[in-house]
Amino acid sequence: MRVDDISPWLDEHGASAGPVSLSGEFDAYLCTLPWAGSGINWREIPHRSLVLDGVSDDEAVEWARRTPMALHEHVLLIDSASEPGVVCRFEDAVRDFELLSGRPELYMCGVDLVGGEVRPVFDRFIERRFFMTLNARV
C-alpha cells in the first residue's frame, strides 16, 4: 500500500500500517496456493464469490460477513509483498478497499490483535481480482 497516500484514511479509521515483513509473510502463504495466470485458481479451492458490478458497500459487507474472515474484528490488507499493508477493522476494510489500493489485485486476511501484536490468520482471506470480483476461501 502507498501509506503516504492513505494516511488521512488511516487516521480517520484508527488503522495502521502493517510491517512489510507481514505483507511478505501473507504473500508467501498465498504463493503456496494453486495459481492460474495472475491470480489464485479458485476452481481448486472451496470458495464463494461476489461480482462487484452494481454492489453497494453494505452488500459487500453482508457478503463478507458470511466468510471465515468475518471471525476476526480486524484484517490485514495487502497489494504487494514489498510494501506495508494496512491493519484495520473488518467492516472498514470491506467498505473501503477500493479507496486503499488502486491495484487490480488486493488480498485481505483476518487478524487478531493480542496485546498490541498483530496475529494474522492467513487462510481466512479474501482476494479482489481485476477490480471486479471478490473471492473468499471457505
PDB file of C-alpha atoms in Angstrom:
ATOM      1  CA  MET A   1       0.000   0.000   0.000  1.00  0.00           C
ATOM      2  CA  ARG A   2       1.124   3.511  -0.580  1.00  0.00           C
ATOM      3  CA  VAL A   3       0.739   4.513   3.052  1.00  0.00           C
ATOM      4  CA  ASP A   4       1.515   8.208   2.443  1.00  0.00           C
ATOM      5  CA  ASP A   5      -1.435   8.412   0.038  1.00  0.00           C
ATOM      6  CA  ILE A   6      -3.887   6.896   2.511  1.00  0.00           C
ATOM      7  CA  SER A   7      -2.596   8.344   5.799  1.00  0.00           C
ATOM      8  CA  PRO A   8      -5.724  10.529   6.300  1.00  0.00           C
ATOM      9  CA  TRP A   9      -7.885   7.401   5.973  1.00  0.00           C
ATOM     10  CA  LEU A  10      -5.665   5.526   8.447  1.00  0.00           C
ATOM     11  CA  ASP A  11      -6.008   8.341  10.994  1.00  0.00           C
ATOM     12  CA  GLU A  12      -9.762   8.662  10.496  1.00  0.00           C
ATOM     13  CA  HIS A  13     -10.369   4.926  10.955  1.00  0.00           C
ATOM     14  CA  GLY A  14      -7.914   4.164  13.737  1.00  0.00           C
ATOM     15  CA  ALA A  15      -5.986   1.954  11.323  1.00  0.00           C
ATOM     16  CA  SER A  16      -2.259   1.487  10.980  1.00  0.00           C
ATOM     17  CA  ALA A  17       0.353   0.409   8.501  1.00  0.00           C
ATOM     18  CA  GLY A  18       1.463  -3.170   8.977  1.00  0.00           C
ATOM     19  CA  PRO A  19       5.134  -4.052   8.688  1.00  0.00           C
ATOM     20  CA  VAL A  20       6.449  -5.027   5.273  1.00  0.00           C
ATOM     21  CA  SER A  21       7.519  -8.339   6.800  1.00  0.00           C
ATOM     22  CA  LEU A  22       3.851  -9.156   7.496  1.00  0.00           C
ATOM     23  CA  SER A  23       2.940  -8.382   3.875  1.00  0.00           C
ATOM     24  CA  GLY A  24       5.729 -10.719   2.796  1.00  0.00           C
ATOM     25  CA  GLU A  25       4.521 -13.493   5.087  1.00  0.00           C
ATOM     26  CA  PHE A  26       0.966 -13.200   3.763  1.00  0.00           C
ATOM     27  CA  ASP A  27       2.248 -13.207   0.190  1.00  0.00           C
ATOM     28  CA  ALA A  28       4.372 -16.285   0.930  1.00  0.00           C
ATOM     29  CA  TYR A  29       1.256 -18.061   2.204  1.00  0.00           C
ATOM     30  CA  LEU A  30      -0.704 -17.052  -0.898  1.00  0.00           C
ATOM     31  CA  CYS A  31       2.101 -18.430  -3.093  1.00  0.00           C
ATOM     32  CA  THR A  32       1.516 -21.898  -1.601  1.00  0.00           C
ATOM     33  CA  LEU A  33      -1.959 -21.972  -3.174  1.00  0.00           C
ATOM     34  CA  PRO A  34      -2.720 -23.083  -6.741  1.00  0.00           C
ATOM     35  CA  TRP A  35      -2.401 -20.182  -9.192  1.00  0.00           C
ATOM     36  CA  ALA A  36      -3.610 -19.612 -12.735  1.00  0.00           C
ATOM     37  CA  GLY A  37      -2.349 -16.548 -14.575  1.00  0.00           C
ATOM     38  CA  SER A  38      -2.191 -13.554 -12.255  1.00  0.00           C
ATOM     39  CA  GLY A  39      -4.475 -14.879  -9.532  1.00  0.00           C
ATOM     40  CA  ILE A  40      -5.443 -17.799  -7.384  1.00  0.00           C
ATOM     41  CA  ASN A  41      -7.005 -20.746  -9.201  1.00  0.00           C
ATOM     42  CA  TRP A  42     -10.290 -20.779  -7.342  1.00  0.00           C
ATOM     43  CA  ARG A  43     -11.507 -23.895  -9.172  1.00  0.00           C
ATOM     44  CA  GLU A  44      -9.213 -25.866  -6.863  1.00  0.00           C
ATOM     45  CA  ILE A  45     -10.197 -24.169  -3.593  1.00  0.00           C
ATOM     46  CA  PRO A  46     -13.585 -24.143  -1.829  1.00  0.00           C
ATOM     47  CA  HIS A  47     -14.798 -20.562  -2.074  1.00  0.00           C
ATOM     48  CA  ARG A  48     -17.621 -18.106  -2.545  1.00  0.00           C
ATOM     49  CA  SER A  49     -17.545 -15.182  -4.967  1.00  0.00           C
ATOM     50  CA  LEU A  50     -19.165 -11.784  -5.321  1.00  0.00           C
ATOM     51  CA  VAL A  51     -19.198  -9.858  -8.602  1.00  0.00           C
ATOM     52  CA  LEU A  52     -18.802  -6.212  -7.619  1.00  0.00           C
ATOM     53  CA  ASP A  53     -20.660  -4.605 -10.527  1.00  0.00           C
ATOM     54  CA  GLY A  54     -23.553  -2.670  -9.005  1.00  0.00           C
ATOM     55  CA  VAL A  55     -22.880  -3.927  -5.476  1.00  0.00           C
ATOM     56  CA  SER A  56     -23.167  -1.394  -2.646  1.00  0.00           C
ATOM     57  CA  ASP A  57     -20.708  -1.192   0.227  1.00  0.00           C
ATOM     58  CA  ASP A  58     -23.393  -2.562   2.554  1.00  0.00           C
ATOM     59  CA  GLU A  59     -23.988  -5.553   0.268  1.00  0.00           C
ATOM     60  CA  ALA A  60     -20.250  -6.254   0.133  1.00  0.00           C
ATOM     61  CA  VAL A  61     -20.037  -6.150   3.933  1.00  0.00           C
ATOM     62  CA  GLU A  62     -23.018  -8.511   4.278  1.00  0.00           C
ATOM     63  CA  TRP A  63     -21.411 -10.920   1.807  1.00  0.00           C
ATOM     64  CA  ALA A  64     -18.070 -10.767   3.634  1.00  0.00           C
ATOM     65  CA  ARG A  65     -19.771 -11.452   6.974  1.00  0.00           C
ATOM     66  CA  ARG A  66     -20.581 -14.915   5.625  1.00  0.00           C
ATOM     67  CA  THR A  67     -16.896 -15.755   5.110  1.00  0.00           C
ATOM     68  CA  PRO A  68     -14.322 -17.151   7.556  1.00  0.00           C
ATOM     69  CA  MET A  69     -12.532 -13.777   7.565  1.00  0.00           C
ATOM     70  CA  ALA A  70     -15.532 -12.397   9.487  1.00  0.00           C
ATOM     71  CA  LEU A  71     -14.453 -14.396  12.527  1.00  0.00           C
ATOM     72  CA  HIS A  72     -11.977 -11.568  13.135  1.00  0.00           C
ATOM     73  CA  GLU A  73     -12.659  -7.966  14.138  1.00  0.00           C
ATOM     74  CA  HIS A  74      -9.583  -6.789  12.233  1.00  0.00           C
ATOM     75  CA  VAL A  75      -7.942  -7.572   8.924  1.00  0.00           C
ATOM     76  CA  LEU A  76      -4.669  -7.096   7.123  1.00  0.00           C
ATOM     77  CA  LEU A  77      -4.908  -5.775   3.555  1.00  0.00           C
ATOM     78  CA  ILE A  78      -2.004  -6.058   1.141  1.00  0.00           C
ATOM     79  CA  ASP A  79      -1.497  -5.366  -2.536  1.00  0.00           C
ATOM     80  CA  SER A  80       2.249  -6.032  -2.590  1.00  0.00           C
ATOM     81  CA  ALA A  81       4.722  -8.264  -0.777  1.00  0.00           C
ATOM     82  CA  SER A  82       7.247  -5.444  -0.687  1.00  0.00           C
ATOM     83  CA  GLU A  83       5.128  -2.627   0.770  1.00  0.00           C
ATOM     84  CA  PRO A  84       3.381  -2.160   4.120  1.00  0.00           C
ATOM     85  CA  GLY A  85      -0.137  -3.479   4.421  1.00  0.00           C
ATOM     86  CA  VAL A  86      -2.993  -1.916   6.372  1.00  0.00           C
ATOM     87  CA  VAL A  87      -4.370  -3.261   9.640  1.00  0.00           C
ATOM     88  CA  CYS A  88      -7.910  -2.029  10.258  1.00  0.00           C
ATOM     89  CA  ARG A  89     -11.361  -3.059  11.403  1.00  0.00           C
ATOM     90  CA  PHE A  90     -13.107  -5.732   9.332  1.00  0.00           C
ATOM     91  CA  GLU A  91     -16.001  -3.552   8.215  1.00  0.00           C
ATOM     92  CA  ASP A  92     -13.753  -0.596   7.312  1.00  0.00           C
ATOM     93  CA  ALA A  93     -11.633  -2.886   5.140  1.00  0.00           C
ATOM     94  CA  VAL A  94     -14.584  -4.285   3.211  1.00  0.00           C
ATOM     95  CA  ARG A  95     -16.270  -0.892   2.787  1.00  0.00           C
ATOM     96  CA  ASP A  96     -13.157   0.979   1.665  1.00  0.00           C
ATOM     97  CA  PHE A  97     -10.792  -1.482  -0.010  1.00  0.00           C
ATOM     98  CA  GLU A  98     -11.274   0.384  -3.296  1.00  0.00           C
ATOM     99  CA  LEU A  99     -10.005   3.581  -1.652  1.00  0.00           C
ATOM    100  CA  LEU A 100      -6.984   1.835  -0.180  1.00  0.00           C
ATOM    101  CA  SER A 101      -5.490   0.347  -3.315  1.00  0.00           C
ATOM    102  CA  GLY A 102      -5.583   1.236  -6.970  1.00  0.00           C
ATOM    103  CA  ARG A 103      -4.002  -2.067  -7.944  1.00  0.00           C
ATOM    104  CA  PRO A 104      -6.269  -4.677  -9.550  1.00  0.00           C
ATOM    105  CA  GLU A 105      -5.423  -7.415  -7.042  1.00  0.00           C
ATOM    106  CA  LEU A 106      -5.791  -6.980  -3.314  1.00  0.00           C
ATOM    107  CA  TYR A 107      -5.722  -9.530  -0.514  1.00  0.00           C
ATOM    108  CA  MET A 108      -7.232  -9.335   2.974  1.00  0.00           C
ATOM    109  CA  CYS A 109      -6.926 -11.815   5.818  1.00  0.00           C
ATOM    110  CA  GLY A 110      -8.288 -11.927   9.317  1.00  0.00           C
ATOM    111  CA  VAL A 111      -6.058 -10.817  12.177  1.00  0.00           C
ATOM    112  CA  ASP A 112      -6.324 -10.896  15.921  1.00  0.00           C
ATOM    113  CA  LEU A 113      -4.818  -8.097  17.986  1.00  0.00           C
ATOM    114  CA  VAL A 114      -3.321  -9.593  21.138  1.00  0.00           C
ATOM    115  CA  GLY A 115      -1.534  -7.237  23.482  1.00  0.00           C
ATOM    116  CA  GLY A 116      -0.945  -4.820  20.614  1.00  0.00           C
ATOM    117  CA  GLU A 117       0.572  -7.579  18.478  1.00  0.00           C
ATOM    118  CA  VAL A 118      -0.927  -8.433  15.075  1.00  0.00           C
ATOM    119  CA  ARG A 119      -1.548 -12.162  14.721  1.00  0.00           C
ATOM    120  CA  PRO A 120      -2.673 -12.986  11.189  1.00  0.00           C
ATOM    121  CA  VAL A 121      -4.772 -15.956  10.171  1.00  0.00           C
ATOM    122  CA  PHE A 122      -3.712 -16.182   6.550  1.00  0.00           C
ATOM    123  CA  ASP A 123      -6.086 -18.962   5.478  1.00  0.00           C
ATOM    124  CA  ARG A 124      -9.127 -16.802   6.287  1.00  0.00           C
ATOM    125  CA  PHE A 125      -8.808 -14.456   3.370  1.00  0.00           C
ATOM    126  CA  ILE A 126     -10.486 -12.637   0.513  1.00  0.00           C
ATOM    127  CA  GLU A 127      -8.950 -11.803  -2.863  1.00  0.00           C
ATOM    128  CA  ARG A 128     -10.096  -8.910  -5.022  1.00  0.00           C
ATOM    129  CA  ARG A 129      -9.440  -9.863  -8.622  1.00  0.00           C
ATOM    130  CA  PHE A 130      -9.211  -7.373 -11.514  1.00  0.00           C
ATOM    131  CA  PHE A 131     -11.257  -4.782  -9.567  1.00  0.00           C
ATOM    132  CA  MET A 132     -14.346  -6.861 -10.442  1.00  0.00           C
ATOM    133  CA  THR A 133     -14.727  -9.837  -8.117  1.00  0.00           C
ATOM    134  CA  LEU A 134     -14.221 -10.798  -4.503  1.00  0.00           C
ATOM    135  CA  ASN A 135     -13.330 -14.423  -3.820  1.00  0.00           C
ATOM    136  CA  ALA A 136     -13.240 -15.804  -0.293  1.00  0.00           C
ATOM    137  CA  ARG A 137     -11.786 -19.059   0.870  1.00  0.00           C
ATOM    138  CA  VAL A 138     -14.396 -21.051   2.803  1.00  0.00           C
TER     139      VAL A 138
END
